[in-house]
mmCIF file of C-alpha atoms and ligand atoms in Angstrom:
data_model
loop_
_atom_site.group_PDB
_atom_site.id
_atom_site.type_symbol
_atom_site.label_atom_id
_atom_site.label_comp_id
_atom_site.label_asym_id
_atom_site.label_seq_id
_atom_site.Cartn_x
_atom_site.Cartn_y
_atom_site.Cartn_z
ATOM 1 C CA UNK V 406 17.705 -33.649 33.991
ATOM 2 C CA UNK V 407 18.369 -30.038 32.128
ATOM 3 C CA UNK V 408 17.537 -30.004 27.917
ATOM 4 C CA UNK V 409 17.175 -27.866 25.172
ATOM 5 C CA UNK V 410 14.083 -28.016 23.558
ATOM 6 C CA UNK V 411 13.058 -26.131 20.816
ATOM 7 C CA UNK V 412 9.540 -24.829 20.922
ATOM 8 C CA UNK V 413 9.904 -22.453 17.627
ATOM 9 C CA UNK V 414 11.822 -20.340 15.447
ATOM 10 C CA UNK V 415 13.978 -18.113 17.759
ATOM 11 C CA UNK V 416 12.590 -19.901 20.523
ATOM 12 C CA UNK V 417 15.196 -22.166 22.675
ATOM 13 C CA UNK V 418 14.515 -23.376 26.584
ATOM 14 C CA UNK V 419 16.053 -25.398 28.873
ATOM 15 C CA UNK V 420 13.927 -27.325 31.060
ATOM 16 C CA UNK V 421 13.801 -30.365 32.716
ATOM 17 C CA UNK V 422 13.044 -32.807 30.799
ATOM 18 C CA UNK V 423 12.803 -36.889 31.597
ATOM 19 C CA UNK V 424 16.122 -38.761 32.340
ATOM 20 C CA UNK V 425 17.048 -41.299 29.863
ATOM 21 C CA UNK V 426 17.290 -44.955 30.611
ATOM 22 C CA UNK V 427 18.539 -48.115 29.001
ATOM 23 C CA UNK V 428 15.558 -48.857 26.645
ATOM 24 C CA UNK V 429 17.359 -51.909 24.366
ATOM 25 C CA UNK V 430 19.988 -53.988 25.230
ATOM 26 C CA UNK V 431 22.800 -52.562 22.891
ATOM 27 C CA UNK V 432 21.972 -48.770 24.338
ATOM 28 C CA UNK V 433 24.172 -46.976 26.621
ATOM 29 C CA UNK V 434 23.626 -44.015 28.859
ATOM 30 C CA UNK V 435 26.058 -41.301 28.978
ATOM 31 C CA UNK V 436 26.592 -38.395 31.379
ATOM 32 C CA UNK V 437 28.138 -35.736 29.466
ATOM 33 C CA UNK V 438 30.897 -33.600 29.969
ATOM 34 C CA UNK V 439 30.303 -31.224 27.433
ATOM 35 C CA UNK V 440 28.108 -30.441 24.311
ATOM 36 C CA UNK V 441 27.358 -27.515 21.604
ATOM 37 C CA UNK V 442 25.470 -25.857 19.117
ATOM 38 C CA UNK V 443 25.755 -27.010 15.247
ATOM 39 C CA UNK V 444 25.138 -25.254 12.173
ATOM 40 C CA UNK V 445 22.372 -27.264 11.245
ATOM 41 C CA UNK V 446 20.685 -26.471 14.600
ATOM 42 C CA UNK V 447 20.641 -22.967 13.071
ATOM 43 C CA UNK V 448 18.642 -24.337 10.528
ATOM 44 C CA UNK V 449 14.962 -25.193 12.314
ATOM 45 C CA UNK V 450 16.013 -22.043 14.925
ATOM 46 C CA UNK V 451 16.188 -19.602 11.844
ATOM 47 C CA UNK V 452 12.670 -21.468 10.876
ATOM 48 C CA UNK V 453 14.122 -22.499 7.601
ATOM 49 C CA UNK V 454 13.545 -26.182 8.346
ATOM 50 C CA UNK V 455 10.164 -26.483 10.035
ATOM 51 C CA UNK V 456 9.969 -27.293 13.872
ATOM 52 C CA UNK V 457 7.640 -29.324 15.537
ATOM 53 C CA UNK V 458 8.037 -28.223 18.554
ATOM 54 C CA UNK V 459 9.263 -28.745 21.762
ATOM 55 C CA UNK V 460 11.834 -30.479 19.694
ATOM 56 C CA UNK V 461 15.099 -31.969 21.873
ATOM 57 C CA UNK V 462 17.880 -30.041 20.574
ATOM 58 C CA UNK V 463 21.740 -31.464 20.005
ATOM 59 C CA UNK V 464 23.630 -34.122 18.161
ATOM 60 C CA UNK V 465 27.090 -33.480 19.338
ATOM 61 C CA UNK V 466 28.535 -34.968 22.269
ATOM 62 C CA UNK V 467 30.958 -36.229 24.652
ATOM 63 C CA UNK V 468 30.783 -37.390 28.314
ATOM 64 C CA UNK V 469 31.349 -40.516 30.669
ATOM 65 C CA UNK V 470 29.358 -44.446 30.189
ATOM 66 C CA UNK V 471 26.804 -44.261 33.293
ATOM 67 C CA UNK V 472 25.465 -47.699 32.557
ATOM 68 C CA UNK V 473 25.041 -49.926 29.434
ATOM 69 C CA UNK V 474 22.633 -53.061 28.308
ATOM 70 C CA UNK V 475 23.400 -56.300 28.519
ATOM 71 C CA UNK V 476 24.497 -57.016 25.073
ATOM 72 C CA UNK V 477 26.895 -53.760 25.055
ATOM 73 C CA UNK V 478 30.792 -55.509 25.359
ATOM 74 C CA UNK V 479 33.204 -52.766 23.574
ATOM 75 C CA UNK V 480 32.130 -49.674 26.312
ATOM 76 C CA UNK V 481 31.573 -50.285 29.916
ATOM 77 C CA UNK V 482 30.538 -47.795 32.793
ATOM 78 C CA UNK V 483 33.217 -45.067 33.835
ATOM 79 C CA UNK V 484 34.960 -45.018 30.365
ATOM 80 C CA UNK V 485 35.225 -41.531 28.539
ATOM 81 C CA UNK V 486 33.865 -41.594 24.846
ATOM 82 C CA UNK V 487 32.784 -39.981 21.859
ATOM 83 C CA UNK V 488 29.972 -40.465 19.149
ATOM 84 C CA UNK V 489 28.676 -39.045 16.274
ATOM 85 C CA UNK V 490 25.079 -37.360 14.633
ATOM 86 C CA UNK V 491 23.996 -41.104 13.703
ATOM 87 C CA UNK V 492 23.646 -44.247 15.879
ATOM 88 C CA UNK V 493 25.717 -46.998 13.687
ATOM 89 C CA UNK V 494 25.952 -50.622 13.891
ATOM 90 C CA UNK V 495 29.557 -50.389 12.391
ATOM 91 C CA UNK V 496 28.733 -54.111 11.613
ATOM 92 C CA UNK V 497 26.679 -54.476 8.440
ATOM 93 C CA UNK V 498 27.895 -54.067 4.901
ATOM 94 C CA UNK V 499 27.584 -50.506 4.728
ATOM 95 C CA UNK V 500 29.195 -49.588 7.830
ATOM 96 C CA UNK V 501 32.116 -51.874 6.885
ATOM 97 C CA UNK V 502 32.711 -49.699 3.215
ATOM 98 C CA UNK V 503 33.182 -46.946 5.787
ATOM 99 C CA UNK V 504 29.376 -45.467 5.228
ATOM 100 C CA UNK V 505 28.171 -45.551 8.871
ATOM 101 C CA UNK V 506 25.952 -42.344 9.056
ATOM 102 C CA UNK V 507 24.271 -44.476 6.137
ATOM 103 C CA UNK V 508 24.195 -47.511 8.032
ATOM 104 C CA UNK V 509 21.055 -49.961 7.819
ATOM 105 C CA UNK V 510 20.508 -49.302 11.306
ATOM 106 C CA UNK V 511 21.091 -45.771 11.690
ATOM 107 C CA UNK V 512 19.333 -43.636 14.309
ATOM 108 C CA UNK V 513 19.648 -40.015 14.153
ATOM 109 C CA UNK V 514 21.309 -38.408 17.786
ATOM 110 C CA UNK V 515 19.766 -35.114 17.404
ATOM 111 C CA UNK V 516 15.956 -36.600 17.691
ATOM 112 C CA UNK V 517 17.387 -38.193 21.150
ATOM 113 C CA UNK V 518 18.423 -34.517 22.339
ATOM 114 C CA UNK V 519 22.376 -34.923 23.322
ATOM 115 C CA UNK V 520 22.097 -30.417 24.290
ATOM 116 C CA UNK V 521 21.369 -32.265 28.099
ATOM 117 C CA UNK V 522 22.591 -33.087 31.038
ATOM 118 C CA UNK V 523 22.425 -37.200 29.872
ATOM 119 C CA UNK V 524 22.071 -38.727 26.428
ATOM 120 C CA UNK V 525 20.485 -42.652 25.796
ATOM 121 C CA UNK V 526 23.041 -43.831 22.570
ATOM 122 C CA UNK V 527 21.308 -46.474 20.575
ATOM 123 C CA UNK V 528 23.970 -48.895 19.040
ATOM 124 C CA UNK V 529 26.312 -48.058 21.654
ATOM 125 C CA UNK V 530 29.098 -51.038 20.689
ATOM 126 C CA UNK V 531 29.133 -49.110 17.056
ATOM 127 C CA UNK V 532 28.551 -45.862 17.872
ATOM 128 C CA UNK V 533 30.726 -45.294 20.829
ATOM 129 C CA UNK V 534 34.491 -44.612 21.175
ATOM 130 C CA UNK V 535 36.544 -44.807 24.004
ATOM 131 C CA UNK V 536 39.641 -43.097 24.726
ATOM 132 C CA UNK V 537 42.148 -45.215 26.435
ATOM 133 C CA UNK V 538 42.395 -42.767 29.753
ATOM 134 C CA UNK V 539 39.944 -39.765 31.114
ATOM 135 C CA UNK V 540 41.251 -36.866 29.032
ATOM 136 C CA UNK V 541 42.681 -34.342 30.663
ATOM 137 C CA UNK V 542 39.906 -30.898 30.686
ATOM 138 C CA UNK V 543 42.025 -29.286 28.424
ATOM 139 C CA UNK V 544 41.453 -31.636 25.313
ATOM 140 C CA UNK V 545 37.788 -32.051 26.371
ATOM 141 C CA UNK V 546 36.971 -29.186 23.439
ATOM 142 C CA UNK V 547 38.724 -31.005 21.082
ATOM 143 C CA UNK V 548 37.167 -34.398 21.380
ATOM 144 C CA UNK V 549 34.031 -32.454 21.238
ATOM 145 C CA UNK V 550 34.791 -31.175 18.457
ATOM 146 C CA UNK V 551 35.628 -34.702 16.689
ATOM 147 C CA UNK V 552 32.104 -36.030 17.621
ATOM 148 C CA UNK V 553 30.845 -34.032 14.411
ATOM 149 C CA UNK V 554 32.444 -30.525 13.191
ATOM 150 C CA UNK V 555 35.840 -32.052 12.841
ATOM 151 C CA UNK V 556 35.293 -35.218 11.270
ATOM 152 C CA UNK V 557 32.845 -33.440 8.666
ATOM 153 C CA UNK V 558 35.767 -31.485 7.547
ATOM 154 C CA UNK V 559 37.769 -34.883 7.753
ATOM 155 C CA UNK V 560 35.074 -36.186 5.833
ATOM 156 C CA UNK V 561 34.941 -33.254 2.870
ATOM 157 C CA UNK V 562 38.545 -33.022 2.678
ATOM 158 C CA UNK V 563 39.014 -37.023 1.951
ATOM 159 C CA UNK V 564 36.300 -37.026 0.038
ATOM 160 C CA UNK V 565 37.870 -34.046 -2.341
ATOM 161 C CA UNK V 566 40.959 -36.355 -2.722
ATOM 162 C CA UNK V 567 42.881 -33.645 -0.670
ATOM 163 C CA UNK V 568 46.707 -34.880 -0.480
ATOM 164 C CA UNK V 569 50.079 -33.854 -1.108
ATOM 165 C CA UNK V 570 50.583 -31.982 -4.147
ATOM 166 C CA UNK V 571 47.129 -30.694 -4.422
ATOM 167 C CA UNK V 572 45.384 -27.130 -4.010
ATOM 168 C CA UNK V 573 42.468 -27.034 -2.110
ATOM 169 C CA UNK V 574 40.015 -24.436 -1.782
ATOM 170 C CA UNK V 575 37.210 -24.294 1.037
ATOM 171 C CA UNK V 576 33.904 -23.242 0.533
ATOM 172 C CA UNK V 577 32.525 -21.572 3.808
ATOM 173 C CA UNK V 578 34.214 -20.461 7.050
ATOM 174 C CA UNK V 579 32.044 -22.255 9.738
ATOM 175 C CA UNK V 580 33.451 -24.541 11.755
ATOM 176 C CA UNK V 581 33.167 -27.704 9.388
ATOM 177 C CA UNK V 582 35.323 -25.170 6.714
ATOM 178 C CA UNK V 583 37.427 -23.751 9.116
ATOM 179 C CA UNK V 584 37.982 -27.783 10.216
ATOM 180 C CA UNK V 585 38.416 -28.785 6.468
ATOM 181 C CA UNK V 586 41.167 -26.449 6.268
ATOM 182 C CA UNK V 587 42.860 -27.995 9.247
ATOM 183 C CA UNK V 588 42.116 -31.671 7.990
ATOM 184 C CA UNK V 589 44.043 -30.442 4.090
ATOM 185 C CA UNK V 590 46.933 -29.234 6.031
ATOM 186 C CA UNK V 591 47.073 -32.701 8.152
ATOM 187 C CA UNK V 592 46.429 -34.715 4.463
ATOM 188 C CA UNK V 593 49.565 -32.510 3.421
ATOM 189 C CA UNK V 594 47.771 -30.452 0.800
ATOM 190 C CA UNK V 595 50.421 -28.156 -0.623
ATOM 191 C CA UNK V 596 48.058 -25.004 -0.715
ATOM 192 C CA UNK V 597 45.088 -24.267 1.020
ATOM 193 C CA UNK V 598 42.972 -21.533 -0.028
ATOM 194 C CA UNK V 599 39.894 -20.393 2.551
ATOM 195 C CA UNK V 600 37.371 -18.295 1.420
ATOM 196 C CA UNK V 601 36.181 -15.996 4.326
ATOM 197 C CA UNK V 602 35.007 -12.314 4.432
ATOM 198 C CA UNK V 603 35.472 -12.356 8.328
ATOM 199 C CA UNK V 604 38.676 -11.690 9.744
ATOM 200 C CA UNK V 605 39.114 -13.838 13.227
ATOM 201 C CA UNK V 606 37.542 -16.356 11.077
ATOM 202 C CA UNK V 607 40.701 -15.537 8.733
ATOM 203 C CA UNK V 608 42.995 -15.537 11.482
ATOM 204 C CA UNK V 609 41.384 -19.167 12.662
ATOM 205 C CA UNK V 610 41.942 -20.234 8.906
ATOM 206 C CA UNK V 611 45.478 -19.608 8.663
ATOM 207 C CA UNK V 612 46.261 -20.863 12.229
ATOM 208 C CA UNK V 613 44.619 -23.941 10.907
ATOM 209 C CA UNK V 614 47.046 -24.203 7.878
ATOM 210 C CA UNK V 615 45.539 -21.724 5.077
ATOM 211 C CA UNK V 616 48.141 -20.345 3.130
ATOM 212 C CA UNK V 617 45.578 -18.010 0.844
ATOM 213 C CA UNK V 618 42.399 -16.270 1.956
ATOM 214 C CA UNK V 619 39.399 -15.103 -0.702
ATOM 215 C CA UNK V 620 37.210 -12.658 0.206
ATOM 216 C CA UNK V 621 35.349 -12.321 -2.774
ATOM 217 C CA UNK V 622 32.126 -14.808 -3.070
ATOM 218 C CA UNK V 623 29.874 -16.091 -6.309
ATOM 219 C CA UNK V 624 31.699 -15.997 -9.525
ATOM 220 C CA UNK V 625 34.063 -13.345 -8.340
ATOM 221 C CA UNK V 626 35.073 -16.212 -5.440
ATOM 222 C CA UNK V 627 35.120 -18.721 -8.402
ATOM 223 C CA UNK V 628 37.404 -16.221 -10.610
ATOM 224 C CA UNK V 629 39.991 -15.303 -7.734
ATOM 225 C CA UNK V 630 40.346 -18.899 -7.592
ATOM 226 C CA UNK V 631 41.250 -19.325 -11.108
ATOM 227 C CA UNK V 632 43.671 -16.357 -11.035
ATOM 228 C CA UNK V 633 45.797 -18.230 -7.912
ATOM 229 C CA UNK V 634 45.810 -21.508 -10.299
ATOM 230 C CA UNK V 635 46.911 -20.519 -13.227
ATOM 231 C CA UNK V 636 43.388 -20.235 -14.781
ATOM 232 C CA UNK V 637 42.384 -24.244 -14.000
ATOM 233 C CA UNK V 638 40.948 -23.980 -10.528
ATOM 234 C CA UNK V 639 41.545 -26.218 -7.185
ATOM 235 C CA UNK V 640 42.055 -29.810 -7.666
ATOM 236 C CA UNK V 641 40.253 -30.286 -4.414
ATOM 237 C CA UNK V 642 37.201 -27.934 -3.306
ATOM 238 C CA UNK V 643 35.225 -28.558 0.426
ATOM 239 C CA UNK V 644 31.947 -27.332 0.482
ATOM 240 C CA UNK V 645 30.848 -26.492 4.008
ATOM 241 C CA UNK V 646 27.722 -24.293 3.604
ATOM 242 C CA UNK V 647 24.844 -26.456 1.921
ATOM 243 C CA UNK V 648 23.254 -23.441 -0.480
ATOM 244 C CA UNK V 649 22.773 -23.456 -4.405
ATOM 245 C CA UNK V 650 25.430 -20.094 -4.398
ATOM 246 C CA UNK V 651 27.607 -22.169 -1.745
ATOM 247 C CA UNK V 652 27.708 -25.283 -4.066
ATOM 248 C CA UNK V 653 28.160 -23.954 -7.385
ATOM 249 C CA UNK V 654 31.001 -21.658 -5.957
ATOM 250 C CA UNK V 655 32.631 -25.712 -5.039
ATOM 251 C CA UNK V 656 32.000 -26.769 -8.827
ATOM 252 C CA UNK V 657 33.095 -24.009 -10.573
ATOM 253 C CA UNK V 658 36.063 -23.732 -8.245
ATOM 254 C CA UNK V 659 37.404 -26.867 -9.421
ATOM 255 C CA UNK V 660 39.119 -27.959 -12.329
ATOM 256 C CA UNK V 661 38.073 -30.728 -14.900
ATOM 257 C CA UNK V 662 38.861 -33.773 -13.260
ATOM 258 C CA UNK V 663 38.833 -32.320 -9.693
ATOM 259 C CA UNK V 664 37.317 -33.071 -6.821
ATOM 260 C CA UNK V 665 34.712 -31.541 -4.369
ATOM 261 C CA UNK V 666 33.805 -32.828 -1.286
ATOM 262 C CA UNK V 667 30.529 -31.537 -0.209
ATOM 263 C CA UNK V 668 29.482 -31.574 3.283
ATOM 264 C CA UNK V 669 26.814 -28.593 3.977
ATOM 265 C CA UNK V 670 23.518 -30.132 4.405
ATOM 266 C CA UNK V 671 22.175 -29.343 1.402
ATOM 267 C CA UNK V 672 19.407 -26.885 1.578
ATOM 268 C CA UNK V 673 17.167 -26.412 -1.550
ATOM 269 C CA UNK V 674 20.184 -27.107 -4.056
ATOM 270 C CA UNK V 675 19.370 -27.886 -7.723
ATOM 271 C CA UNK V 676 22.438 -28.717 -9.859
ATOM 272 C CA UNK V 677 22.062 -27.528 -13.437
ATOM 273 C CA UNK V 678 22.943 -31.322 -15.639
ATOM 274 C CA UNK V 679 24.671 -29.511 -18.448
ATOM 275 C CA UNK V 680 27.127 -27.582 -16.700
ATOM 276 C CA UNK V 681 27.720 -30.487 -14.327
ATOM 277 C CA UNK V 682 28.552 -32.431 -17.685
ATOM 278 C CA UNK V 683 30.863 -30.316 -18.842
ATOM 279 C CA UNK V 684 32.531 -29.315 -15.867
ATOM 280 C CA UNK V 685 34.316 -32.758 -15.570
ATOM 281 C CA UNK V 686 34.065 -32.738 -12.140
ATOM 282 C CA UNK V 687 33.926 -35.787 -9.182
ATOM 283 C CA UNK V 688 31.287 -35.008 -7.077
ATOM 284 C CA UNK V 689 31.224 -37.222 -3.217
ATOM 285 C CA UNK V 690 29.968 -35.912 -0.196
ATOM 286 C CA UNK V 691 26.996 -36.196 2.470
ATOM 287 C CA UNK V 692 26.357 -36.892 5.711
ATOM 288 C CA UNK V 693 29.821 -37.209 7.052
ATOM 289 C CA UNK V 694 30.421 -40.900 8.092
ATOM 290 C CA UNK V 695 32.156 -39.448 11.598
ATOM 291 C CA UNK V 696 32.541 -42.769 12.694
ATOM 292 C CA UNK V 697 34.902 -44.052 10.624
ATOM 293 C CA UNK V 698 37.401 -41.176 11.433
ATOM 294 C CA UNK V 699 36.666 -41.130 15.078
ATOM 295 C CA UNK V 700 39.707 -43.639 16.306
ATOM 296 C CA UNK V 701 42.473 -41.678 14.284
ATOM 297 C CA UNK V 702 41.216 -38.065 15.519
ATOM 298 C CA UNK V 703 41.049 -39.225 19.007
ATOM 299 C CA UNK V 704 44.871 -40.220 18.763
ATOM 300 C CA UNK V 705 45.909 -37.279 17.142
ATOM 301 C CA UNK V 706 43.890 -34.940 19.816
ATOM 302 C CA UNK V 707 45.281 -37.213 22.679
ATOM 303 C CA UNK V 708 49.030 -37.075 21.127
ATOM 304 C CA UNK V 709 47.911 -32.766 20.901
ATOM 305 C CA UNK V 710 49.059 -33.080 16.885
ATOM 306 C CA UNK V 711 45.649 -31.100 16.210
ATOM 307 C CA UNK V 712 43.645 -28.768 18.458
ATOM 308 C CA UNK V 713 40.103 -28.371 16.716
ATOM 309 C CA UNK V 714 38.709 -26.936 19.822
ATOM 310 C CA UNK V 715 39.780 -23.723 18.828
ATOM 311 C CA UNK V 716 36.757 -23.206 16.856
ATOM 312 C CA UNK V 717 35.027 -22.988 20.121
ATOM 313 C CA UNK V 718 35.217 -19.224 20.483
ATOM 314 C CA UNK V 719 32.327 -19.159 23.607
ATOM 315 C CA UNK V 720 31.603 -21.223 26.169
ATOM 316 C CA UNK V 721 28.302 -21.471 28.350
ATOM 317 C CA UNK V 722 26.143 -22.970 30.853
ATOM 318 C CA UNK V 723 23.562 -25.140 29.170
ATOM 319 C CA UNK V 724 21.455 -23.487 30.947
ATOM 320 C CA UNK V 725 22.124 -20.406 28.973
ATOM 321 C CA UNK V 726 21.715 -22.475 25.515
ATOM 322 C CA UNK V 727 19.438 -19.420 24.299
ATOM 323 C CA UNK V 728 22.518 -17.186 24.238
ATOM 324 C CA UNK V 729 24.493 -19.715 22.502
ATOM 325 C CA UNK V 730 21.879 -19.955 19.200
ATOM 326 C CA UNK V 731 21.581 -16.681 19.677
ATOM 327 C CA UNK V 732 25.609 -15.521 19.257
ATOM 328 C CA UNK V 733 25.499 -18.084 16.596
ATOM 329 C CA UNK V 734 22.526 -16.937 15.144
ATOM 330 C CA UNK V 735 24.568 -13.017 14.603
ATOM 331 C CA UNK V 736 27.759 -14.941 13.851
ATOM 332 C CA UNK V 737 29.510 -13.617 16.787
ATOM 333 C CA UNK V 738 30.260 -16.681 17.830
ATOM 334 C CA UNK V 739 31.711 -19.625 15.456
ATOM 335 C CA UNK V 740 30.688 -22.274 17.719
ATOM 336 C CA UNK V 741 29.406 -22.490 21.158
ATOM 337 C CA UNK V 742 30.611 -25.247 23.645
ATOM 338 C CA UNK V 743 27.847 -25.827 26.569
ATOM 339 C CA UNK V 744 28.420 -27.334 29.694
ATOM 340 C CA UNK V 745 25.960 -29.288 31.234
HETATM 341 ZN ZN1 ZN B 134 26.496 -30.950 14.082
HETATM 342 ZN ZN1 ZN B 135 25.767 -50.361 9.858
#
């Protein structure tokens, strides 16, 4: 089969590479029907995380059962279905508090390579989620999109306590911001304020439900803020970047007794104790436990009450995954979709 594989900073191929097979009972094999580049791939490509490479490339995906183990019961062959980033049990205590991409038994996706033409999934009974019929090509983007991007917004936006009544502000205009804006809007936040210095990803914001764009980043992000609450800040803030400016933009955005959902893989971030202290903040966040979202988002894509796919602004061959980091890389592109 065709993977990505990334050999060094800057340096993406697709080549064949060997086709997975059914290696423990509870895996699956999927064929998939689409897949894309992350954020945090741009992480090892920019060479800020180290590579060791030729490193399989891709943790999001979607695509059809091809065959499953013997002790796999909840997905059979032929179904269509979505995972997440992390291989989950859904079964042991952790998974059950709604934790799953901390479950006991995690296995990290992205080691496995899912930027191919086929993807083994470890865990496949928890990990795995079917949608009731073959989804029509249309919504195929948006079930993508739900397999990580989507519920990490889900993710920072519950985690921020966003609901009716509050004012949320969004930290970072990638597709995990631009996704927390659209997951405030479905919680019923009454404002939503994105904070974006690039205007289709403005546009995408406001489609998405913002009601407020900031332009202004750093403390003059934090005091624009301030000046649209009445001087007390957001009562919800997502962080969707992952740097030390990104994340104390999210704290200082908030107001004592707030909440901020953070959601960037942190990169490097040191939190100073004494402002923390006094800033009378909640602080909840991580890596985004997609799983336990996963059955609601794939109703509300299937009943077309969200369309998350929109943050897939270019679409490519796999075979022309290069161009995809690449686009992603120069932020022309918010997010590329590849098809295998
Ligand atoms: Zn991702
Ligand atoms: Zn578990």
């Amino acid at each position: 089969m065709r993977g990505a594989l990334l050999y060094a900073p800057g340096d993406i191929r697709v080549e064949d590479r060997r086709d997975p097979t059914i290696e423990k009972p509870t895996d699956a094999v999927i064929r998939l029907a689409a897949t894309c580049v992350c954020g945090s791939d741009l992480w090892p490509y920019r060479g800020i995380e180290s590579v060791d490479g030729p490193a399989p490339m891709g943790h999001e995906y979607v695509g059809i059962v091809e065959e499953v183990g013997n002790a796999v019961s909840a997905v059979r062959p032929g179904q269509f279905v979505i995972g997440s980033f992390f291989a989950s049990d859904n079964t042991c205590e952790i998974c059950r508090a709604g934790y799953q991409s901390s479950c006991v038994h995690r296995e990290p996706m992205g080691a496995l390579g899912a930027q191919a033409e086929r993807l083994r999934v470890p865990l496949a009974d928890g990990t795995l989620v079917a949608t009731t019929d073959t989804p029509s090509a249309d919504l195929v983007p948006s079930l993508l999109a739900a397999s990580d991007v989507l519920g990490t917004g889900w993710y920072g936006a519950t985690a921020a306590e966003v609901g009716p009544g509050k004012v949320v502000a969004v930290v970072g205009d990638g597709a995990v911001g631009l996704l927390g804006v659209l997951a405030a809007r479905h919680l019923g936040a009454d404002r939503i304020i994105a904070m974006s210095r690039h205007e289709t990803r403005q546009n995408l914001a406001r489609e998405f439900g913002a009601t407020d764009i900031v332009t202004e980043r750093g403390d003059d992000g934090v005091a624009r803020i301030k000046d649209l609450t009445e001087g007390l800040g957001a009562h919800s803030v997502i962080e969707a970047v992952g740097t030390q400016e990104s994340m104390m933009q999210a704290i200082r955005s908030a107001r004592p007794g707030g909440h901020v959902g953070y959601v960037g893989v942190a990169h490097d971030v040191q939190l100073p104790g004494d402002e923390l202290f006094f800033s009378a903040t909640h602080l909840h966040g991580g890596p985004a436990p997609v799983r336990r979202f996963l059955p609601e988002l794939i109703d509300l894509i299937c009943n077309r009450e969200i369309d998350p796919g929109k943050v897939f602004d270019l679409e490519l061959p796999l075979d022309e995954a290069a161009e995809g980091y690449h686009a992603m890389d120069e932020r022309r592109a918010i997010k590329t979709l590849l098809r295998p």
